[in-house]
Short mmCIF file of C-alpha atoms (C1' of nucleotides) in Angstrom, two decimals:
data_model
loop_
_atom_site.label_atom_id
_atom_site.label_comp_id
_atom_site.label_asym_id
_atom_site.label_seq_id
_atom_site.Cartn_x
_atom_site.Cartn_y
_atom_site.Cartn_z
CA UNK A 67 104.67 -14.08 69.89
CA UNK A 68 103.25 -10.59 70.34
CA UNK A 69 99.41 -10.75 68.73
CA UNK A 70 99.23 -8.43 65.85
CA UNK A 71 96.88 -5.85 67.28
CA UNK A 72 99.32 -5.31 69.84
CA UNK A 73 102.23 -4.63 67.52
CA UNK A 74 100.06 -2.36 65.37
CA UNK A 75 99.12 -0.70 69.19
CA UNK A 76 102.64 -0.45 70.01
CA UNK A 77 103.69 1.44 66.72
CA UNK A 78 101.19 4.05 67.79
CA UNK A 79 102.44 4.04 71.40
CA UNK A 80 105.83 4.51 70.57
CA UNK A 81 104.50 7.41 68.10
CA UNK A 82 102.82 9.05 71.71
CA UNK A 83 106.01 8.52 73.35
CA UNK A 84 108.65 10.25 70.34
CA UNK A 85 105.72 13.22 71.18
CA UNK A 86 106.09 13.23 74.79
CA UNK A 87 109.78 13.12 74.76
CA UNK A 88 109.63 16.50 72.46
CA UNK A 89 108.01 17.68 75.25
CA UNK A 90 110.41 16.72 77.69
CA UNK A 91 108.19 14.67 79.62
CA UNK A 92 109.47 12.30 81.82
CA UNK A 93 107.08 9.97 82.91
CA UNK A 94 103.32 9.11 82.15
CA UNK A 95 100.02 6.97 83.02
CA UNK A 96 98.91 4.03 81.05
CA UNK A 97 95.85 6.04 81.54
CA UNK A 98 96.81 9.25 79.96
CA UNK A 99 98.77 7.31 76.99
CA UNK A 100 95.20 5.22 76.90
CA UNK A 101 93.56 8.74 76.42
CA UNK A 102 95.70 10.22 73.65
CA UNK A 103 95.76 6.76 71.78
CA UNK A 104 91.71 6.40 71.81
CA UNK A 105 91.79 3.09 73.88
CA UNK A 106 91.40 1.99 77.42
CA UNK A 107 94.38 1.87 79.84
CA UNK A 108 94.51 -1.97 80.62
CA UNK A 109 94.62 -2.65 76.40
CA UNK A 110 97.79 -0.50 76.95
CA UNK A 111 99.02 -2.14 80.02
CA UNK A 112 98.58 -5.71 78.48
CA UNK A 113 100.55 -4.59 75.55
CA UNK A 114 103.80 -2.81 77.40
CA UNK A 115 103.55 -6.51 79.49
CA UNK A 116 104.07 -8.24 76.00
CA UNK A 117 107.43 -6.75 75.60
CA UNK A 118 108.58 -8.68 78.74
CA UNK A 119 110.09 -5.46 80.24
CA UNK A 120 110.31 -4.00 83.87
CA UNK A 121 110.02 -0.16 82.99
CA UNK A 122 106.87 0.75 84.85
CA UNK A 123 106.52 1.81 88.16
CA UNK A 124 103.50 3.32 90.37
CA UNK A 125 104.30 6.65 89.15
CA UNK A 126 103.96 5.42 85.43
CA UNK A 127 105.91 4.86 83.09
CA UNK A 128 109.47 6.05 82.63
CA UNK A 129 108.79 7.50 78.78
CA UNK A 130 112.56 7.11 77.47
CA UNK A 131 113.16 3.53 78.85
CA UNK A 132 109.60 2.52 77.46
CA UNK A 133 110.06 4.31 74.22
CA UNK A 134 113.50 2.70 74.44
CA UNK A 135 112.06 -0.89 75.13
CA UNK A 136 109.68 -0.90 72.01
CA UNK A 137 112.55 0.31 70.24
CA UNK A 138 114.42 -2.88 70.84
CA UNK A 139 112.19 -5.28 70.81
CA UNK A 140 109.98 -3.79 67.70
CA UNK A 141 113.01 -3.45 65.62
CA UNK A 142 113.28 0.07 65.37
CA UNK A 143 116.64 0.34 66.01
CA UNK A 144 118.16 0.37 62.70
CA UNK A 145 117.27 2.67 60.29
CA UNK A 146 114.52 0.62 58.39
CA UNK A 147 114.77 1.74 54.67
CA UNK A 148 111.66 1.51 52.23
CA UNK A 149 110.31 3.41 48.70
CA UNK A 150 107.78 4.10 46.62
CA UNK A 151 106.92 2.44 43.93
CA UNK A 152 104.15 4.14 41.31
CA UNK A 153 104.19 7.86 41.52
CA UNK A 154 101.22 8.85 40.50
CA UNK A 155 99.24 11.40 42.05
CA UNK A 156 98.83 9.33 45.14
CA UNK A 157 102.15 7.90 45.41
CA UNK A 158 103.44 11.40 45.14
CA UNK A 159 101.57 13.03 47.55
CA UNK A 160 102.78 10.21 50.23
CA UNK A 161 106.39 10.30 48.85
CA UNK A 162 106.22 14.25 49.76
CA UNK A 163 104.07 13.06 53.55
CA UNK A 164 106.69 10.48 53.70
CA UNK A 165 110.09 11.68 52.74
CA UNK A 166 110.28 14.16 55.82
CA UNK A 167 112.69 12.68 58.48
CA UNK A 168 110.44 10.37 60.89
CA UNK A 169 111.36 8.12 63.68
CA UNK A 170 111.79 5.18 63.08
CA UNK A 171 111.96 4.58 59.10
CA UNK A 172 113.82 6.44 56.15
CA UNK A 173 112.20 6.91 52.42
CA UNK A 174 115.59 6.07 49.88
CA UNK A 175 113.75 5.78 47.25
CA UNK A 176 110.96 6.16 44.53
CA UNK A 177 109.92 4.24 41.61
CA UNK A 178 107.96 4.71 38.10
CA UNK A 179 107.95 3.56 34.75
CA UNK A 180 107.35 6.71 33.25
CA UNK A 181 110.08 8.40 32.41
CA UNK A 182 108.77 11.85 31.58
CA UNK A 183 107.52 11.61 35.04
CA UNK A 184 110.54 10.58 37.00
CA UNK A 185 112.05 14.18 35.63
CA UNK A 186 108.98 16.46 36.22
CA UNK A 187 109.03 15.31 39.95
CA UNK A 188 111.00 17.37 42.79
CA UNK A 189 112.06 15.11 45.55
CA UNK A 190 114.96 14.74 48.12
CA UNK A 191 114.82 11.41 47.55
CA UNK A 192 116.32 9.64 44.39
CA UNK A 193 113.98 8.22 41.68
CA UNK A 194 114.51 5.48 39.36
CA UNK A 195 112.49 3.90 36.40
CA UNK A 196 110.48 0.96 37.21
CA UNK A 197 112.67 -1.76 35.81
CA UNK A 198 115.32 -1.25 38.19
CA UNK A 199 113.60 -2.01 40.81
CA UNK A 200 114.63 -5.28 42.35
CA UNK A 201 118.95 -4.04 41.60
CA UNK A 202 118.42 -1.05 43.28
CA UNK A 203 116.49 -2.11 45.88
CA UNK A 204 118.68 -4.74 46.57
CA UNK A 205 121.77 -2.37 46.27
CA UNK A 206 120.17 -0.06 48.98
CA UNK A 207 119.21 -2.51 50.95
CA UNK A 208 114.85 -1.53 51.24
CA UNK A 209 112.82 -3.32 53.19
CA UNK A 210 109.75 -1.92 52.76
CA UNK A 211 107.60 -0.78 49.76
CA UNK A 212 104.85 1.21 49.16
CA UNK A 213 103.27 0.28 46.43
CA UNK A 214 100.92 2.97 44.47
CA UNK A 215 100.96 1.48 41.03
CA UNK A 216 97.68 0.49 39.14
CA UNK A 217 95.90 -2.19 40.09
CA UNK A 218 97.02 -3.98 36.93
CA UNK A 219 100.77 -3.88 37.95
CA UNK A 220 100.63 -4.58 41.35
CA UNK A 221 101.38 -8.12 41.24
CA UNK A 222 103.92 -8.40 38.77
CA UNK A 223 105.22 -5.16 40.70
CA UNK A 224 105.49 -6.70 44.14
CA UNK A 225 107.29 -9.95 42.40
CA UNK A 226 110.11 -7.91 41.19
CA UNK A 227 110.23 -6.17 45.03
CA UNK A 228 110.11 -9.27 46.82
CA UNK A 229 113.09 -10.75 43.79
CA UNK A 230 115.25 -7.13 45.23
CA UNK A 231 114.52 -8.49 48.83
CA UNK A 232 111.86 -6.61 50.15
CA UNK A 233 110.22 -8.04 53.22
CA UNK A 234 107.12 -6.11 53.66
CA UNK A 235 104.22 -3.97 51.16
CA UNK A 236 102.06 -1.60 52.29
CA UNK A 237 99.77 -2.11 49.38
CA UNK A 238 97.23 0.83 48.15
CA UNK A 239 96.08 -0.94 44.52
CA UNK A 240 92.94 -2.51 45.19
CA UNK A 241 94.01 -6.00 44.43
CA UNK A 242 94.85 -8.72 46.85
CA UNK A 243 98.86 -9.60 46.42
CA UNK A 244 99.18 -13.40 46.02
CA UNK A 245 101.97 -16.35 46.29
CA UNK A 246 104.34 -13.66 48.15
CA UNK A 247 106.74 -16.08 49.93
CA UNK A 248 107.77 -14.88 53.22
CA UNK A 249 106.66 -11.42 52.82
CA UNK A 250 104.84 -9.18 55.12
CA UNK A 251 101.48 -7.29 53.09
CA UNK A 252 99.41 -4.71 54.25
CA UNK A 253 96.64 -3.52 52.45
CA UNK A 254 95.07 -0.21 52.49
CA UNK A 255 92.22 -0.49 50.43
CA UNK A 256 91.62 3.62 50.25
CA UNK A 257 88.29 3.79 48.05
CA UNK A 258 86.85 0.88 50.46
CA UNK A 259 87.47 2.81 53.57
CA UNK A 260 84.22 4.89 52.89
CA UNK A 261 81.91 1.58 52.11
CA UNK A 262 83.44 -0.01 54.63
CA UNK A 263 82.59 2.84 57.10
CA UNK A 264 78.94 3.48 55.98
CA UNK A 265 78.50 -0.53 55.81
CA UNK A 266 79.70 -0.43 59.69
CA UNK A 267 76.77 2.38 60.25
CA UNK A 268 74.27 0.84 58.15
CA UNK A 269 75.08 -3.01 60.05
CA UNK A 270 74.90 -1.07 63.61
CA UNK A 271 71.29 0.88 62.61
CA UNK A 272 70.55 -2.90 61.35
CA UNK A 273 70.74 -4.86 64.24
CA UNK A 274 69.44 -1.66 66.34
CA UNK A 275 72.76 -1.28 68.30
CA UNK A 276 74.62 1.57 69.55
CA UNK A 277 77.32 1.77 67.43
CA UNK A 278 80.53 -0.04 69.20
CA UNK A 279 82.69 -0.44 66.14
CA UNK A 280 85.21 2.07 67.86
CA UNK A 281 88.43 3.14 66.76
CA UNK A 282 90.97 0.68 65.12
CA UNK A 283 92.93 1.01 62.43
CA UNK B 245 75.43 -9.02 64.21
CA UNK B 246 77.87 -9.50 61.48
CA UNK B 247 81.62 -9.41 62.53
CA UNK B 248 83.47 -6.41 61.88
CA UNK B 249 86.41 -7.83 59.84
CA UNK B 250 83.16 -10.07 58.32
CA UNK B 251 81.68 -6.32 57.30
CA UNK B 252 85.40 -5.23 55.80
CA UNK B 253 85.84 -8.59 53.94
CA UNK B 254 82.14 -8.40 52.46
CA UNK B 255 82.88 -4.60 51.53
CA UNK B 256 85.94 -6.33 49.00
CA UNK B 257 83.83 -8.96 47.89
CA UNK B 258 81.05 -6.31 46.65
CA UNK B 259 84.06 -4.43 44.78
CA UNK B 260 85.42 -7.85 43.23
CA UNK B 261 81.67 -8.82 42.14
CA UNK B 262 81.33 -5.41 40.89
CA UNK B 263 84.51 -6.08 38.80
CA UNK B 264 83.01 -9.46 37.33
CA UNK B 265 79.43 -7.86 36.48
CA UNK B 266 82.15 -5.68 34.27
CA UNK B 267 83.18 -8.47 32.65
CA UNK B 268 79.74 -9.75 32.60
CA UNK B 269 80.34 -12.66 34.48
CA UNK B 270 77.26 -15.09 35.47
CA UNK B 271 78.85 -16.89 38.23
CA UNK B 272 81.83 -17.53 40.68
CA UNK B 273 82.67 -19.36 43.19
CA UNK B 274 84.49 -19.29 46.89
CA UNK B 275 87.12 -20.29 45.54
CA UNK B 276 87.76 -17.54 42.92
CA UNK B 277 86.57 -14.71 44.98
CA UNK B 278 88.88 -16.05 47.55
CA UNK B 279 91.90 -16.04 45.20
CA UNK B 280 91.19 -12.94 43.98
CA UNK B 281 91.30 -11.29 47.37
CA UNK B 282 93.75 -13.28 48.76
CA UNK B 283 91.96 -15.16 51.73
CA UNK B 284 90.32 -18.98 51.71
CA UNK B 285 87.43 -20.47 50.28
CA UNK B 286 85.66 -21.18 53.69
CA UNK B 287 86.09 -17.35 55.34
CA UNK B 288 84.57 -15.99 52.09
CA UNK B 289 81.76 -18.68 52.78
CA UNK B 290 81.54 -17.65 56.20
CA UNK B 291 81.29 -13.89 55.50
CA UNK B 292 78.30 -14.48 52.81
CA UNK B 293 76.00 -16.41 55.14
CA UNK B 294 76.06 -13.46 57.79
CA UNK B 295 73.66 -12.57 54.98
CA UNK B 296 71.21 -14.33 55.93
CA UNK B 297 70.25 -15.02 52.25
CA UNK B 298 70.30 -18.12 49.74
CA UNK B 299 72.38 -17.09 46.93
CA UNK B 300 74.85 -19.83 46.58
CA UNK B 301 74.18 -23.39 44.65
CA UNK B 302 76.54 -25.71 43.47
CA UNK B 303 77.78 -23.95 40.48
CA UNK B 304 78.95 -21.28 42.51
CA UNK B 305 77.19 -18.07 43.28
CA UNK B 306 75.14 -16.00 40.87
CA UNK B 307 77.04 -12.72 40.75
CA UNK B 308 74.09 -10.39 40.61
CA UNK B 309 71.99 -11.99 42.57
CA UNK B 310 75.19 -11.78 45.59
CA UNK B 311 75.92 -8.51 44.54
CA UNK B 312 72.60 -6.94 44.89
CA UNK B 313 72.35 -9.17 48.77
CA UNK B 314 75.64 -7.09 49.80
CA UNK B 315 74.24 -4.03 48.64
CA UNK B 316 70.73 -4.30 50.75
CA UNK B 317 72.56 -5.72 53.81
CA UNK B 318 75.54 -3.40 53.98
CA UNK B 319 73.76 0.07 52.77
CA UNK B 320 75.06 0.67 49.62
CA UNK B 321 71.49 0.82 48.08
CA UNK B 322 71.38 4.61 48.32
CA UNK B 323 74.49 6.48 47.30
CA UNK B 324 76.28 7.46 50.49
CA UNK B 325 77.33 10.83 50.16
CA UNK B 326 81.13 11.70 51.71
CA UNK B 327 83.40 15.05 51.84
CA UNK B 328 86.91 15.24 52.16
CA UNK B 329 88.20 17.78 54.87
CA UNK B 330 91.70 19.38 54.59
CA UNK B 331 92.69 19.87 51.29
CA UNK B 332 96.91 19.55 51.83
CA UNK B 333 98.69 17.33 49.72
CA UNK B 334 97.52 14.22 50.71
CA UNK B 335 93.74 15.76 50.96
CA UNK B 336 93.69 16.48 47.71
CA UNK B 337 95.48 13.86 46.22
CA UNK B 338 92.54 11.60 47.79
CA UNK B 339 89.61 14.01 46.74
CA UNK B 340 90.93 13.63 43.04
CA UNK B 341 91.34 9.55 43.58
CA UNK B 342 87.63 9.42 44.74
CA UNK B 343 85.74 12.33 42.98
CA UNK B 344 85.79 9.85 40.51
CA UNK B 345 82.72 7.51 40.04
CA UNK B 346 82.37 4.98 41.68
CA UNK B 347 79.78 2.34 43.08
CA UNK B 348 78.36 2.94 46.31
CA UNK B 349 79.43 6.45 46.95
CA UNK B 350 79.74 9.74 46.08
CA UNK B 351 82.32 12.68 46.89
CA UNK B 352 79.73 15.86 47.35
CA UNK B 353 82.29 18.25 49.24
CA UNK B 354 86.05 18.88 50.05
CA UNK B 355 86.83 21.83 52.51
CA UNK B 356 89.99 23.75 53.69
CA UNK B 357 90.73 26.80 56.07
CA UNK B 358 92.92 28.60 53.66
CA UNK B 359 90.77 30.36 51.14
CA UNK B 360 93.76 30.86 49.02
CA UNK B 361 93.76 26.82 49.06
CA UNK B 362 90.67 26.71 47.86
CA UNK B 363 90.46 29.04 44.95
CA UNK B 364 93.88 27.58 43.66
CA UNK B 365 92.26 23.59 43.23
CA UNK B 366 90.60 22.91 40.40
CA UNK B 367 88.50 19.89 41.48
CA UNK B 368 84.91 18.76 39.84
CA UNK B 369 83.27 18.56 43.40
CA UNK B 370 82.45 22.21 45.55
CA UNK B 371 84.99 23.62 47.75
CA UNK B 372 83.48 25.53 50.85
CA UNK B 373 86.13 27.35 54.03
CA UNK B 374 86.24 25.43 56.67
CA UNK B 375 83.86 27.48 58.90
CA UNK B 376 81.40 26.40 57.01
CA UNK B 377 81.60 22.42 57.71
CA UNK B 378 78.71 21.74 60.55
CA UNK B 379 76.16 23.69 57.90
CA UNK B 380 76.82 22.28 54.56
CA UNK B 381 76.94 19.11 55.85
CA UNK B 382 73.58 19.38 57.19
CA UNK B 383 72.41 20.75 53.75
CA UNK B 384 73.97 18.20 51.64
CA UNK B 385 73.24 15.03 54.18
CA UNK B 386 76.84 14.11 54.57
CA UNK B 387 76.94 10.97 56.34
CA UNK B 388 81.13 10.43 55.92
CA UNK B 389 83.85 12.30 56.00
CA UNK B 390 87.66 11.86 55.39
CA UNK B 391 89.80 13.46 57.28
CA UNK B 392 93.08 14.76 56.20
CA UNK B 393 93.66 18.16 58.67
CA UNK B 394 96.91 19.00 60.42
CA UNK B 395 96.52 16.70 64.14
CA UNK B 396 96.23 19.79 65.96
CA UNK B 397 92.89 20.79 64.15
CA UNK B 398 91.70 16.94 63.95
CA UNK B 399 90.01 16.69 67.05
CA UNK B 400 87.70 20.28 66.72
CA UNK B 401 87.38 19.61 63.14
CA UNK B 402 85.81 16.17 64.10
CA UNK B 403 83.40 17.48 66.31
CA UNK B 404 82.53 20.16 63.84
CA UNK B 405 81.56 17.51 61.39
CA UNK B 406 79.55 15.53 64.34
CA UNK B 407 77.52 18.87 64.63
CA UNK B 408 76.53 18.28 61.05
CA UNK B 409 75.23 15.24 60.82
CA UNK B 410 78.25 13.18 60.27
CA UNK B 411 78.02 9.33 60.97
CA UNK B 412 81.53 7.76 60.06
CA UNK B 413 85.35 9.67 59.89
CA UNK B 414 88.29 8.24 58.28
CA UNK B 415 90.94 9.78 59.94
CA UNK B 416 94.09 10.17 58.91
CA UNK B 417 95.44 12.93 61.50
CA UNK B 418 97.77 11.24 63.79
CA UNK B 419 95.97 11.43 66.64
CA UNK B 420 93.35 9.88 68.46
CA UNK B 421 89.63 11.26 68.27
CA UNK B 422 87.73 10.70 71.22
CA UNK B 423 83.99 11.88 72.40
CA UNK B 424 82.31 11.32 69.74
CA UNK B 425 79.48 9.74 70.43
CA UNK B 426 77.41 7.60 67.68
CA UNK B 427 80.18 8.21 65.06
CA UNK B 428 82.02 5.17 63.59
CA UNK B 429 85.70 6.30 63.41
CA UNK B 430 87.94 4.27 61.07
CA UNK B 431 92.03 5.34 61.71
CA UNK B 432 94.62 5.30 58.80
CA UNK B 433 97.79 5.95 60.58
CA UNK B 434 100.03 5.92 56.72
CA UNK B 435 103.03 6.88 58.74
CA UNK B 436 102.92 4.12 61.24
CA UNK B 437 102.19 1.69 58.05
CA UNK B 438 106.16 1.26 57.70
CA UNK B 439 106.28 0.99 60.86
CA UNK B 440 104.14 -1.75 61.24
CA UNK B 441 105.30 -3.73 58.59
CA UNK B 442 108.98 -3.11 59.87
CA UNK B 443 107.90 -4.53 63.22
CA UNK B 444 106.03 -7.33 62.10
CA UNK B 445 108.76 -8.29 60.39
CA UNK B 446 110.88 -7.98 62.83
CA UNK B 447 108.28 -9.80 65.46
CA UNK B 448 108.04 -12.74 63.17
CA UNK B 449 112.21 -13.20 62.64
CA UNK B 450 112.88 -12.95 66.84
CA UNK B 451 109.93 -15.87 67.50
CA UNK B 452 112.08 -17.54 64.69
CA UNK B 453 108.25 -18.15 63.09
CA UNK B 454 107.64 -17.88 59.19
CA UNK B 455 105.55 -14.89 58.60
CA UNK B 456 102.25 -15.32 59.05
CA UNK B 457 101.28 -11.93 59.72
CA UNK B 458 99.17 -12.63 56.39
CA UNK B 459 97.09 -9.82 54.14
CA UNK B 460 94.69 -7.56 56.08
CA UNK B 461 93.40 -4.41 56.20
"C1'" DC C 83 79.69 -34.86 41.90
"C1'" DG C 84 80.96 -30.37 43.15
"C1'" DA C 85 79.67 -26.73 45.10
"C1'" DT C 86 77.45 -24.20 49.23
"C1'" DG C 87 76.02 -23.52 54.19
"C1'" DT C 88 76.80 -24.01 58.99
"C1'" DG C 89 77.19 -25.93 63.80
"C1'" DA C 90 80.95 -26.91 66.55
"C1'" DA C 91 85.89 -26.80 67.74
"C1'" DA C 92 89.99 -24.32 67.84
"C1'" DG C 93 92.44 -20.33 68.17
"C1'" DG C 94 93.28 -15.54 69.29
"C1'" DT C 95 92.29 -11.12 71.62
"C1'" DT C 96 90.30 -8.24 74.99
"C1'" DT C 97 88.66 -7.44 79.41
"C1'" DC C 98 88.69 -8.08 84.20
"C1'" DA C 99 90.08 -8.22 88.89
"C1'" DC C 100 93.29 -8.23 91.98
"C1'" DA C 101 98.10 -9.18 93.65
"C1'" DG C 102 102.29 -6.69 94.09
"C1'" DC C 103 105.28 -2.94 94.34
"C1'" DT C 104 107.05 1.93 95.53
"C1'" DA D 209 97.24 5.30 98.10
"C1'" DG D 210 98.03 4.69 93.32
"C1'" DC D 211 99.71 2.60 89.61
"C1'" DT D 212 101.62 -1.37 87.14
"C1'" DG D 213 101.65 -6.35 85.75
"C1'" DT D 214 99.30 -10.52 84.72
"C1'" DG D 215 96.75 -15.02 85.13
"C1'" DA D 216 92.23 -16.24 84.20
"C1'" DA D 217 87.67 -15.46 82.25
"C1'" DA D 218 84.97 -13.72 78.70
"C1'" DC D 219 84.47 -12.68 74.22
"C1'" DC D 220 85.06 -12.76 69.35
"C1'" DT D 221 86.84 -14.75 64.93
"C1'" DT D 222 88.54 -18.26 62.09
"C1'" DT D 223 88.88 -22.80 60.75
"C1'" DC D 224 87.15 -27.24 60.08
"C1'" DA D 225 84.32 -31.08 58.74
"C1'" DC D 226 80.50 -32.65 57.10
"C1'" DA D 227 75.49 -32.50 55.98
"C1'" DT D 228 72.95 -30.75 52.12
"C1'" DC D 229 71.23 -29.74 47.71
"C1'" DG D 230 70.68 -29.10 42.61
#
DNA sequence: CGATGTGAAAGGTTTCACAGCT
DNA sequence: AGCTGTGAAACCTTTCACATCG
């Protein structure tokens, strides 16, 4: 089993690599994919090794068999499908972030209970009123939802996903998602991030360290 | 020292005790600060007596008395002052979601490069051009910033705010910072969030484990 | 009794150092 | 020579079990 950390690593790696294959690069360093990610080239090294793979060589890495490799073995092969569910002025903004065509993952939908709202919106993608949700997501076959509703509907919200067969949330209400069977839950707790940043400063001043909280995500 | 994900955990517990002082709750226990966040009893615990204090007793913990320990400890005693950088969709989507009140910070800035941006928001907190970053920082003693600039500007913009004082960035650019010494940098990679979640997914079916890629941040 | 508080064990992740390969 | 690949060591975090206290 690959340790978390090193999936959420390889997500970004694979990110570096779609760039470098833009740029028609063929091959490159743990080092140098170490330097673009923020983190040190044997974390990078130990990850690519998790994948059980033979695509480096001294040169480096060969960046379309690698980017290849994580493909496979990260599930990225299929088009995974999510939505959005709550499109307030949050989930709108990462509807419009999200809904451009990305490696990797496809937006094919967005959700909201109000109505008036569903027909002031401009989208590619189709929206539907909130009590569809679990039909239509089990008609289109969605994986993954983001879920921007209030903190008030989030769990009752993420039941009705997980009833349409969603197997992960990315969850932005600041409530913790409970008695979710089987179901993958990420939480981005946006109005902690800034306590949670100062707290790390404050704790490092505290105990008179330099500050080694580095990047993570 | 206290733990990072210790620090991140104790950051949620402050915002759930801030929730029962609310509804003028006395006490609570583990247990129901644990459900409410969706992680055990015994981490919660854990995480408190990194505090170093004695605010427990065998009712349960005295809500004030915890909440006011998390505040000394973690640095939320003083408001923390933060600015949001890049004012694009998702930029100003957040700046409205936290101009709002709220304990234990304060939005005192948002900044963009396009003047035209600028005059066009209609936003409670000061706008400034972008040029101006390293110097109102100073002025205002920003110690935070989120940052939500295209990931070509991210890295300059970065070391702009580092001129001015800043201690902590919340990134959102896709892209690495690196060199900046002294700064706690927090990454929120949204588009690799589906990503993530696909692949955990994924990870957990080939190992033929249930998911236990449980909540986190 | 029913809760907290915490050393100690278990478990997981990162770092290291060097073998191995081109 | 230069880079990858990886077992083993070091490090950090979580979990547990039980002493403790009002």
């Amino acid at each position: 089993m690959i340790p978390k950390p090193a999936v959420e690593r390889l997500c970004r790696v694979y990110h570096v690599l779609t760039k470098l294959l833009e740029e028609e690069a063929v091959e490159i360093s743990s080092a140098e994919i170490g330097k673009r990610m923020g983190i040190k080239p044997h974390t990078v090294r130990k990850d690519i090794s998790y994948l059980d793979g033979e695509t480096g060589s001294p040169g480096g890495y060969d960046v379309k068999a690698l980017s290849g490799r994580i493909r496979d073995v990260l599930g990225f092969d299929e088009r995974t499908r999510g939505c959005i569910v709550g499109l307030g002025r949050l989930g709108s903004a990462l509807l419009a972030y999200m809904e451009e065509k990305h490696e990797g993952f496809e937006i094919a939908a967005g959700f909201d209970s109000s109505v008036n709202r569903l027909e002031l919106l401009k989208t590619r993608v189709p929206l539907y009123p909130a009590h569809e949700i679990s039909e239509r997501v089990r008609k289109k076959k969605i994986r993954v939802a983001v879920l921007t509703v209030p903190a008030d509907a989030a769990q009752l919200t993420a039941e009705r996903l997980t009833e349409g067969g969603v197997r992960g949330i990315i969850n932005f209400a600041p409530v913790g998602l409970h008695g979710l069977e089987g179901v993958v839950v990420r939480n981005v707790y946006l109005l902690d991030e800034i306590r949670i940043v100062s707290a790390l400063i404050q704790s490092a001043e505290y105990f008179n360290k330099e500050i080694k909280y580095g990047t993570s995500i």
